[in-house]
Phi, psi and omega in degrees: 000317180298322181293324178291320178294316179299318180297314181295317182297314180292326180292316181292318181294334181279341180279159179297318179297317180297319180294316179298319179297316180296318179295317180299315179297318181295314181296311181295327177294318179293316180296314179299317179295322179295320179293319178295321182289330184278350179090195186293339175091172180271124180302328180293334180279354176086010181272351180217145177259007179283137177292150180280341179225163178298146177269126180240121179257337181223139176291113184296340181272351185279347181084242183289132179267011180099338181291326183275003176108018180287339180242151179286147178294155181295151178268123179299139181260124180241136177298140179305132180085349180272154178294148177287167177300325179297318180294317178296317179298316179299316180295319180296315181297317179299318179291319182296315180284331185276003184275355185303322183272354183255171177277166186297321182297315179296319180298315180296324178296324179287324181282331187305311182290350180259357188241154172288159176304325180295316179291321177303318178296317181295326182274357187303328180262001183285148180248130181299338178293341181273359178297124189276014181216165180242333185203162173277154181238008180185184181282144175287145176247131182263132178237094178293132176254318173217184178292339186237014179214125178225157171246141176235128178248127184240121176285133180240171182295338182239005182166211179230141175252126178246125179247141171250126180244141178234153178216072182298333180240018180091355177259113185283134177221148177282129183249340180208145178233129179223128181245136180235124180290141180276000000 
């Protein structure tokens, strides 16, 4: 058995592949040993992904970081003379719910000036007969996220309608519609 191993070892070492393999093992072994001997390394040199100092995202002495309600929500910005987000949401909901008796083209025409081009495209195949509610059952609630993005939640007879409105230029338009069954 020993003789077979010696024969195989000398045969492999004499071939080009065997020599390349031996050099590769030797080089990687030397590099690995050097890295182990040098320690964790300098983060600036790219040998470690560990930060050199603690990461602080919130001042621990400041108390509330704003998530718990320490700051007032942003006030939506509306171009002078343009409808507020609440008015656009009310008009959109009335048009969305009021389309049941009309044809799809008329319904889309009423929704188009209240919607972003992206939402208009998404609604292009929608049929007003598929609207899953008939009426609102309470007041809409406005949730400002930024000065130019708000969410409006409207309670309906069969669930809740959530609208996302955007106003990149101060003109509010509905950008997303999400309905949740109650």
